[in-house]
PDB file of C-alpha atoms in Angstrom:
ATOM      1  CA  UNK P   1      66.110  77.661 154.553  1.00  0.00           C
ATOM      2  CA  UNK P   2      65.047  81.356 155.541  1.00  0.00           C
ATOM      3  CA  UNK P   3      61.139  80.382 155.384  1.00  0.00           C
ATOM      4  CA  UNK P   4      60.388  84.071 155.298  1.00  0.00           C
ATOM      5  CA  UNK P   5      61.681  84.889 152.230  1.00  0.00           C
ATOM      6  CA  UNK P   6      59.282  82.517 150.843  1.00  0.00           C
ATOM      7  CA  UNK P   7      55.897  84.324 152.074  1.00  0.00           C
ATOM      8  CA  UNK P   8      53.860  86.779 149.777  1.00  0.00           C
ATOM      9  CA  UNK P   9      52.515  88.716 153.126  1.00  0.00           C
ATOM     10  CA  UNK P  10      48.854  89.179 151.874  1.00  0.00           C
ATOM     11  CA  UNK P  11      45.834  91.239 152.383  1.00  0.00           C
ATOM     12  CA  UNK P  12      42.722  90.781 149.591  1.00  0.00           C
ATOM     13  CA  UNK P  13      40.436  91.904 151.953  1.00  0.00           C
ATOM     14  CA  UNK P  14      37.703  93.911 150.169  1.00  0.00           C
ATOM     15  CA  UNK P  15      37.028  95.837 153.722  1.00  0.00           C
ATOM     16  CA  UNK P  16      40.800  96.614 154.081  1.00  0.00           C
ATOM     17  CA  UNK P  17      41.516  99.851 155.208  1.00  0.00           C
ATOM     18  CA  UNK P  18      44.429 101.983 154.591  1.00  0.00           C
ATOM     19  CA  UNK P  19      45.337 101.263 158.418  1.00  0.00           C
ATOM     20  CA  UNK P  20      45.351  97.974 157.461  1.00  0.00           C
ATOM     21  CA  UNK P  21      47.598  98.365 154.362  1.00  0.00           C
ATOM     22  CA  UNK P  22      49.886 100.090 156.172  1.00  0.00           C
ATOM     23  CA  UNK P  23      50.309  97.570 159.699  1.00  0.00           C
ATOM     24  CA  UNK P  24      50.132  94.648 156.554  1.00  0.00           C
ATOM     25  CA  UNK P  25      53.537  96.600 155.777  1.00  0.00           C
ATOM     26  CA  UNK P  26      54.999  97.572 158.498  1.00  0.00           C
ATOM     27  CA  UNK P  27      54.712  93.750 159.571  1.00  0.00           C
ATOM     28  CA  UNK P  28      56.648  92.503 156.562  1.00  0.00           C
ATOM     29  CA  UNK P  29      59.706  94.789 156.646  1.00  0.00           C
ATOM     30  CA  UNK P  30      60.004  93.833 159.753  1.00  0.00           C
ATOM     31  CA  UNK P  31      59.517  90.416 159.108  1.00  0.00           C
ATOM     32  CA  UNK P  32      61.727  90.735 155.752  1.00  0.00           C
ATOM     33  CA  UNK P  33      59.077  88.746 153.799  1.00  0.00           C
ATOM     34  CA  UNK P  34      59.219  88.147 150.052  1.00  0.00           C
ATOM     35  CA  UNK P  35      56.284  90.703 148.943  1.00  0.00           C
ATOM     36  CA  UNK P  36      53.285  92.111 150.081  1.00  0.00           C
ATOM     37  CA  UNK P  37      50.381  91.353 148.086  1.00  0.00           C
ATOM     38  CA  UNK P  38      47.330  93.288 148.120  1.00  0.00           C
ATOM     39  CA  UNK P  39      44.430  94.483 145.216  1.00  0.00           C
ATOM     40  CA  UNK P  40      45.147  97.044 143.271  1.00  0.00           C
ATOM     41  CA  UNK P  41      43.614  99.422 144.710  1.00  0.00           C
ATOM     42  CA  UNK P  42      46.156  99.768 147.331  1.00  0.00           C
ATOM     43  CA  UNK P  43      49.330  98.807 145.269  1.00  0.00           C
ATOM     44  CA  UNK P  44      50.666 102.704 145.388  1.00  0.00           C
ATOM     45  CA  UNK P  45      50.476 102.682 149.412  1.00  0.00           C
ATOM     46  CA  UNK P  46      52.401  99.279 149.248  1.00  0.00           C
ATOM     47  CA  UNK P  47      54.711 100.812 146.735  1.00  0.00           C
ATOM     48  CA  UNK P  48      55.676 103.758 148.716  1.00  0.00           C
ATOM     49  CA  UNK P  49      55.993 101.976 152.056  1.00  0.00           C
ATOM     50  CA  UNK P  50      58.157  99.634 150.740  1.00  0.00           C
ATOM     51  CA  UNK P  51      60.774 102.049 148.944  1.00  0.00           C
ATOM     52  CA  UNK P  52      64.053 100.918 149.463  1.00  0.00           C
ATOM     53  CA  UNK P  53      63.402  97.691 151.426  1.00  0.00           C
ATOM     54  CA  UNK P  54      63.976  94.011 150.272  1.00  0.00           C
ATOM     55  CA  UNK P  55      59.910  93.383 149.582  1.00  0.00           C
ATOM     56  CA  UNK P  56      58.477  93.601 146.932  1.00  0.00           C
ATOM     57  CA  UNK P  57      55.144  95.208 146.146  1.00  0.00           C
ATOM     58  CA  UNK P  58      52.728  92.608 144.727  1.00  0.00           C
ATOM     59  CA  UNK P  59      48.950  93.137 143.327  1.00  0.00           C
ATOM     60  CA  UNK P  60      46.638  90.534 141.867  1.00  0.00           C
ATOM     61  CA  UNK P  61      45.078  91.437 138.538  1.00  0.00           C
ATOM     62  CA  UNK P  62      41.218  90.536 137.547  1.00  0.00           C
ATOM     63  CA  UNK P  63      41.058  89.190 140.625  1.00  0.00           C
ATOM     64  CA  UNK P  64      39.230  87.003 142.155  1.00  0.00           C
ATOM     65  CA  UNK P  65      37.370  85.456 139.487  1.00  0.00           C
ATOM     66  CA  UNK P  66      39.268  86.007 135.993  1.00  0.00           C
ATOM     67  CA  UNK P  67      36.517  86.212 134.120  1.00  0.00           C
ATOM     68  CA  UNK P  68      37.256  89.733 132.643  1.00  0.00           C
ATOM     69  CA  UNK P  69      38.477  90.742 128.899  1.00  0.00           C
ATOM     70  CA  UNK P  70      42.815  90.417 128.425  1.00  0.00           C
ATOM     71  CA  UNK P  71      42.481  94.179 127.877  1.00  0.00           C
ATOM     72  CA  UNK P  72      41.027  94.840 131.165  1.00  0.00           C
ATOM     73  CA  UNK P  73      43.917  93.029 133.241  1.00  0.00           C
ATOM     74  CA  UNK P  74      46.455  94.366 130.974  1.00  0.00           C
ATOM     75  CA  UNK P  75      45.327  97.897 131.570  1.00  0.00           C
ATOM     76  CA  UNK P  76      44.864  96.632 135.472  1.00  0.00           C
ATOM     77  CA  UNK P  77      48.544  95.408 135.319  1.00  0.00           C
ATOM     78  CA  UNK P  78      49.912  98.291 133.436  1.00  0.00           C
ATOM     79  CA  UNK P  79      48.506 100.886 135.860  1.00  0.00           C
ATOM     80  CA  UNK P  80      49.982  98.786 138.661  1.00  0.00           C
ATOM     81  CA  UNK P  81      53.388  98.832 137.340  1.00  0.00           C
ATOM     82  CA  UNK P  82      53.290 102.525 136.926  1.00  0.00           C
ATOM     83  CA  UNK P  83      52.077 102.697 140.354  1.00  0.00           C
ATOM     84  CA  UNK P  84      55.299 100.916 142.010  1.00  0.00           C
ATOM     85  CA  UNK P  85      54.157  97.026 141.573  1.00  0.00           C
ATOM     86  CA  UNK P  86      57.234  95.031 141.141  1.00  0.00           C
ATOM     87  CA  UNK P  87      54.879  91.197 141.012  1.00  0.00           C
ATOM     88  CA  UNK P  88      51.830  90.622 139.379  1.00  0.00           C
ATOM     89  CA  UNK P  89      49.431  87.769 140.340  1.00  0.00           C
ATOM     90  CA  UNK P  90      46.539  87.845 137.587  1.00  0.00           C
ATOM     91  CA  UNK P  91      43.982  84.927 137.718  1.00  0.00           C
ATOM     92  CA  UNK P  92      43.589  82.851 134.692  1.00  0.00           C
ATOM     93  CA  UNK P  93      40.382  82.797 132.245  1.00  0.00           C
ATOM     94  CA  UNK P  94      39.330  80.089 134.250  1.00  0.00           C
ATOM     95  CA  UNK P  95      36.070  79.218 132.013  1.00  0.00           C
ATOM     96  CA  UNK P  96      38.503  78.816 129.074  1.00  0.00           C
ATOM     97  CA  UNK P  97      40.458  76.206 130.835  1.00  0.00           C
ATOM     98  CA  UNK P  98      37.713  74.440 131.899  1.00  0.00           C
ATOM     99  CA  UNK P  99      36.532  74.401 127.983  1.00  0.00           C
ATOM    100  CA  UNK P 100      40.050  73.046 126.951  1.00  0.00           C
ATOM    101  CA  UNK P 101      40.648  76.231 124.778  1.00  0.00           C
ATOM    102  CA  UNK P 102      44.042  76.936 125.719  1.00  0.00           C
ATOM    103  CA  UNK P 103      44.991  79.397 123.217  1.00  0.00           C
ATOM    104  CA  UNK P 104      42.681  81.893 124.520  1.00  0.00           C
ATOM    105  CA  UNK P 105      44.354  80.864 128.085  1.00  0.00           C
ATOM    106  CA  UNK P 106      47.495  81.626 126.908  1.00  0.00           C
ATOM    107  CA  UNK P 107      46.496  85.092 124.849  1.00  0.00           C
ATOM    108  CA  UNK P 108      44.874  86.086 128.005  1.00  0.00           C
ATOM    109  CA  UNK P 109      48.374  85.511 129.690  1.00  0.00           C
ATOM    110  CA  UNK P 110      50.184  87.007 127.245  1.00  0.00           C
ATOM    111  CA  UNK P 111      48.548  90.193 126.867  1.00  0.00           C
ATOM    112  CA  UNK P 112      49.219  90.945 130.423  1.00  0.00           C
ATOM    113  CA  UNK P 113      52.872  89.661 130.030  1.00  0.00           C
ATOM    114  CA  UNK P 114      52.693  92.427 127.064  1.00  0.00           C
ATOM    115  CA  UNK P 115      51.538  95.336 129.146  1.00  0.00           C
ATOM    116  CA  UNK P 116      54.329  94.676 131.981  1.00  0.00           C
ATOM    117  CA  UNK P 117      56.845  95.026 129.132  1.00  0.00           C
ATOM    118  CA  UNK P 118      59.667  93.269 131.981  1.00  0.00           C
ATOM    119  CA  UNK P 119      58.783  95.933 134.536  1.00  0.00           C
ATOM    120  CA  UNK P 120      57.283  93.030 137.393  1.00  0.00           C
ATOM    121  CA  UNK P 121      57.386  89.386 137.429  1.00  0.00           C
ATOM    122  CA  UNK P 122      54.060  87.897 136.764  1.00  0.00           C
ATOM    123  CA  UNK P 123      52.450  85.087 138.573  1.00  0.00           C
ATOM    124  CA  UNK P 124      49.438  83.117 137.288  1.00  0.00           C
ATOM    125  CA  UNK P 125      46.965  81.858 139.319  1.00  0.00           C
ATOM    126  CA  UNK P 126      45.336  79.281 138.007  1.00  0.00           C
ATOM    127  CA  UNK P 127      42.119  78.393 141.042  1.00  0.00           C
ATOM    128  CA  UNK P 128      43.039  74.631 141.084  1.00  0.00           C
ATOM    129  CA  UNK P 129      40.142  73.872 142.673  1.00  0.00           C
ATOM    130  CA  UNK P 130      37.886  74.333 139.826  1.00  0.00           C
ATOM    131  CA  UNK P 131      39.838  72.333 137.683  1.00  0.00           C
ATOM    132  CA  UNK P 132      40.762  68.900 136.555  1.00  0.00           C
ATOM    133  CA  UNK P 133      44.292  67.397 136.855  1.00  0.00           C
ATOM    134  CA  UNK P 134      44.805  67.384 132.620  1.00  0.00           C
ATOM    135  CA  UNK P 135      43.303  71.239 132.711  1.00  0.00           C
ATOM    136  CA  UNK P 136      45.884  72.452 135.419  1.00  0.00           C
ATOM    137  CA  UNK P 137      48.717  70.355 133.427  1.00  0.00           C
ATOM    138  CA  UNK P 138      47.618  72.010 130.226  1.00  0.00           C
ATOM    139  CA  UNK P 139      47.109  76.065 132.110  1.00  0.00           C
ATOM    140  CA  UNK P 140      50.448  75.335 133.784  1.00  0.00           C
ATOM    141  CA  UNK P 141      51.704  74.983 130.113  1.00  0.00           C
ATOM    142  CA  UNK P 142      50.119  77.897 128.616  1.00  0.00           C
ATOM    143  CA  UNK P 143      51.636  79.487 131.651  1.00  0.00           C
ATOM    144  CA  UNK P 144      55.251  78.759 130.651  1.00  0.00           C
ATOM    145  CA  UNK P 145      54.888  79.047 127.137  1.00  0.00           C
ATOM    146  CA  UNK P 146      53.621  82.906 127.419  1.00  0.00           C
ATOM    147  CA  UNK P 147      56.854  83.361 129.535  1.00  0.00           C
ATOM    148  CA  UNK P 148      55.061  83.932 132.955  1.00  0.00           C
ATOM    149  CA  UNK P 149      57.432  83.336 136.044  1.00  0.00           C
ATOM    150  CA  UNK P 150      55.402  81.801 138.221  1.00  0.00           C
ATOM    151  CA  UNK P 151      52.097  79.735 138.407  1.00  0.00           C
ATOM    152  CA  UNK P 152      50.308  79.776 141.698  1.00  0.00           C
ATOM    153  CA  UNK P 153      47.443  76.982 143.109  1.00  0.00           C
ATOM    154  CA  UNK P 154      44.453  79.510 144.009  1.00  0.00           C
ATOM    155  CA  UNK P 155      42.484  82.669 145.159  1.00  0.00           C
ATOM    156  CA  UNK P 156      41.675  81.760 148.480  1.00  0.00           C
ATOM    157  CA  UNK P 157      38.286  82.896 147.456  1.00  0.00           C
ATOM    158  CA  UNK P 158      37.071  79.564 145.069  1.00  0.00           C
ATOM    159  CA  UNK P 159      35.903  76.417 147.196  1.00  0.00           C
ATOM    160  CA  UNK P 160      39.515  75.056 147.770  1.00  0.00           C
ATOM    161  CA  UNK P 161      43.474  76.692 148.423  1.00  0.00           C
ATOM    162  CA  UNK P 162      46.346  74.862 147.562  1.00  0.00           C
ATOM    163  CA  UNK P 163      46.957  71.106 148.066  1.00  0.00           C
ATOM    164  CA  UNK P 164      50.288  68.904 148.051  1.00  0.00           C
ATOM    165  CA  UNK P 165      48.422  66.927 145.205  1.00  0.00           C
ATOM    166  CA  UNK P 166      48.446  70.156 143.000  1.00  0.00           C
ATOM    167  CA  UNK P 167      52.128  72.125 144.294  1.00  0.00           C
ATOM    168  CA  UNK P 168      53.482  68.851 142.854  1.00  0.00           C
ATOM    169  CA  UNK P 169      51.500  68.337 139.734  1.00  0.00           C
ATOM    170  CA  UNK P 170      52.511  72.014 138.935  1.00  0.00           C
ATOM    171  CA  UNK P 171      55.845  72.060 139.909  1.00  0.00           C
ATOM    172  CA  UNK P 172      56.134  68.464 137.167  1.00  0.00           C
ATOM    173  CA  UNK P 173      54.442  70.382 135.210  1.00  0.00           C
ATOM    174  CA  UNK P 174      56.611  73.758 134.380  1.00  0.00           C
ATOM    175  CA  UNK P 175      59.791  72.406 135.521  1.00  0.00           C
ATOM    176  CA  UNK P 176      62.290  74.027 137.598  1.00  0.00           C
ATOM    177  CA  UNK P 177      62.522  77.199 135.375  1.00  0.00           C
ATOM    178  CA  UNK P 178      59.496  78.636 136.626  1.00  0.00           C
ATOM    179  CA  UNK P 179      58.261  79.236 140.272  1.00  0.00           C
ATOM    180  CA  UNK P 180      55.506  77.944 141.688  1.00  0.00           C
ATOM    181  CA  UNK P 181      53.751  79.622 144.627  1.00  0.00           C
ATOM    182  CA  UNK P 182      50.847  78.131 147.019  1.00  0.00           C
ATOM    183  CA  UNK P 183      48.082  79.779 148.541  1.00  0.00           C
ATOM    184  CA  UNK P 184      44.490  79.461 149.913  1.00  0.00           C
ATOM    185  CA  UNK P 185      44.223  77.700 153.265  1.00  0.00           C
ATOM    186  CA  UNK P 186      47.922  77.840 154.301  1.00  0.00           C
ATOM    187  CA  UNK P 187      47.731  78.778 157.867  1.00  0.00           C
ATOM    188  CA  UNK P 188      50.859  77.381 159.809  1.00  0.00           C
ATOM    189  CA  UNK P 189      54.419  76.290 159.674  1.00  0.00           C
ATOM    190  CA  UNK P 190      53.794  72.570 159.469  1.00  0.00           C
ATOM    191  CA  UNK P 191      51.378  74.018 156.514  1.00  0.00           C
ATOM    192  CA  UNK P 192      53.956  76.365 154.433  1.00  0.00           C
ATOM    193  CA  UNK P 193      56.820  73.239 155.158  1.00  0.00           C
ATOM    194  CA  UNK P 194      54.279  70.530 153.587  1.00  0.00           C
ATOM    195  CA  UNK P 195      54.354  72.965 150.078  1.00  0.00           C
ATOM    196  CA  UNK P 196      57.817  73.421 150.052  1.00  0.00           C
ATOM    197  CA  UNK P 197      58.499  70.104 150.061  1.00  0.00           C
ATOM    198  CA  UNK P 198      56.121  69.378 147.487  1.00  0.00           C
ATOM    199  CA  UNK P 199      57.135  72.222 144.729  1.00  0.00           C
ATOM    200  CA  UNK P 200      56.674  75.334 145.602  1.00  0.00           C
ATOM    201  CA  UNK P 201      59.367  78.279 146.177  1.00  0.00           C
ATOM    202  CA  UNK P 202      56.817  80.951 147.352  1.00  0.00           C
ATOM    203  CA  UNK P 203      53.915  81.297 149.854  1.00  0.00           C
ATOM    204  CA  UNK P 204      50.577  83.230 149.894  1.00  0.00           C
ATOM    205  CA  UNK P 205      49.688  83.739 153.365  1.00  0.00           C
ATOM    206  CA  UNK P 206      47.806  85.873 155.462  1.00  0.00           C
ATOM    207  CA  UNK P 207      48.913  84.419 158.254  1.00  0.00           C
ATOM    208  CA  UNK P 208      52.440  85.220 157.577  1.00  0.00           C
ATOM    209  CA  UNK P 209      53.581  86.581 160.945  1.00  0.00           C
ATOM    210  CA  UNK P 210      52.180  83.428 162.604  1.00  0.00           C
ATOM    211  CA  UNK P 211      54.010  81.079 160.682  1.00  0.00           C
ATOM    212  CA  UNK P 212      57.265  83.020 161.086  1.00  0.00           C
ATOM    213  CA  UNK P 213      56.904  83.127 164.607  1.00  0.00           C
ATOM    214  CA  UNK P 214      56.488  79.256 164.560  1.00  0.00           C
ATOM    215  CA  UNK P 215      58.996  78.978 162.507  1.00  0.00           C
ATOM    216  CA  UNK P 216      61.814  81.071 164.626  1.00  0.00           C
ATOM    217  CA  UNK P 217      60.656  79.344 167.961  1.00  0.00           C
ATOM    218  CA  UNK P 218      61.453  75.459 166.365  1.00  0.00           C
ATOM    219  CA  UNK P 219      64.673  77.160 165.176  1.00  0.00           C
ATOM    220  CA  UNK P 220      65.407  78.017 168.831  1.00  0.00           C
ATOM    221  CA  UNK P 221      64.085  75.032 169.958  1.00  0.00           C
ATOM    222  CA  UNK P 222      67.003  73.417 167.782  1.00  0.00           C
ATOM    223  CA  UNK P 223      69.284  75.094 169.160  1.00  0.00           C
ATOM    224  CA  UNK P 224      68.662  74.026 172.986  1.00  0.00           C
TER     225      UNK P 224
END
């Protein structure tokens, strides 16, 4: 397993600077991590850094809390796309979970699936923590029905990131057609291992480069 290729090299900072764009990049070519994920803002620096490499630019889309009209994150999501953004992570009306109304989870989804039109794969976040085990079964549904690729545990800005409990309810729940990713919280190797094994095929991580490094020095460890 190349554990980098699983890690979604991330900076939602609202303070983050251009600099800090740009070092956020620099570290994941190097690093050859799966995207770089960043607000919107910043998704044409991302885009431009990353011509021609194997990472992808990612953005996040009515982000953090998701309580914004479908219009708004498809417009967010189409501007990204034009801007270079090959992954979308958009957060979920998270208020219409909670309320069981599903359909308006899923138009909310699909309108943003619309507005891609197949130009980035789209990632739903669904903020687990704020949620019952029957709501994230039911978004995670909504999810694959509006033809989303991934759905992904949390924010990292809600009371809770991602747990083994939820990676595996979610990965039951879609299947192995669509991805699951894990974020919020996930700090170190041992950390990003523990989600793998529970579900999930991608990693939100701002610690990225530390849990690469860990994970290169028990591979050399191995080898001794």
């Amino acid at each position: 397993m190349e554990l980098n290729r699983y890690i979604d090299h991330t900076n939602l900072k609202p303070d983050a600077t251009c600099a800090d764009i740009q070092t956020l990049c620099a570290e994941a070519k190097a690093y050859h991590f799966a995207s770089v994920c960043v607000n919107s803002v910043h998704i044409a620096q991302v885009a431009a850094a990353l011509a021609g490499t194997d990472v992808a630019p990612c953005c996040v889309v009515g982000f953090p809390l998701g309580a914004m009209e479908p219009e708004a994150k498809a417009f967010e999501a189409a501007r990204a796309c034009a801007l270079g953004a090959k992954e979308i992570d958009m957060v979920i009306d998270i208020g219409a979970a909670k309320a069981g109304d599903f359909s308006r989870v899923e138009a909310d989804i699909a309108a943003v699936l619309s507005a891609i039109a197949g130009r980035a794969l789209l990632k739903v976040i669904l903020e687990c923590c704020l949620l019952t085990d029957e709501q994230k079964q039911a978004a995670c549904l909504a999810a694959k029905h509006a033809g989303a690729g991934f759905v992904k545990t949390s924010t990292g800005f809600s009371t809770g990131g991602a747990t083994e409990h939820d990676v595996a309810l979610m990965r039951a729940a879609v299947g192995p057609e669509m991805g699951v990713k894990a974020s919020g919280g996930i700090r170190t190797c041992a950390d990003a291992l523990k989600m793998i094994a529970a579900g999930a095929n991608r990693i939100g991580a701002s610690a990225g480069i530390a849990i690469a490094a860990a994970a290169e020095e028990e591979k050399q460890g191995g080898k001794r």
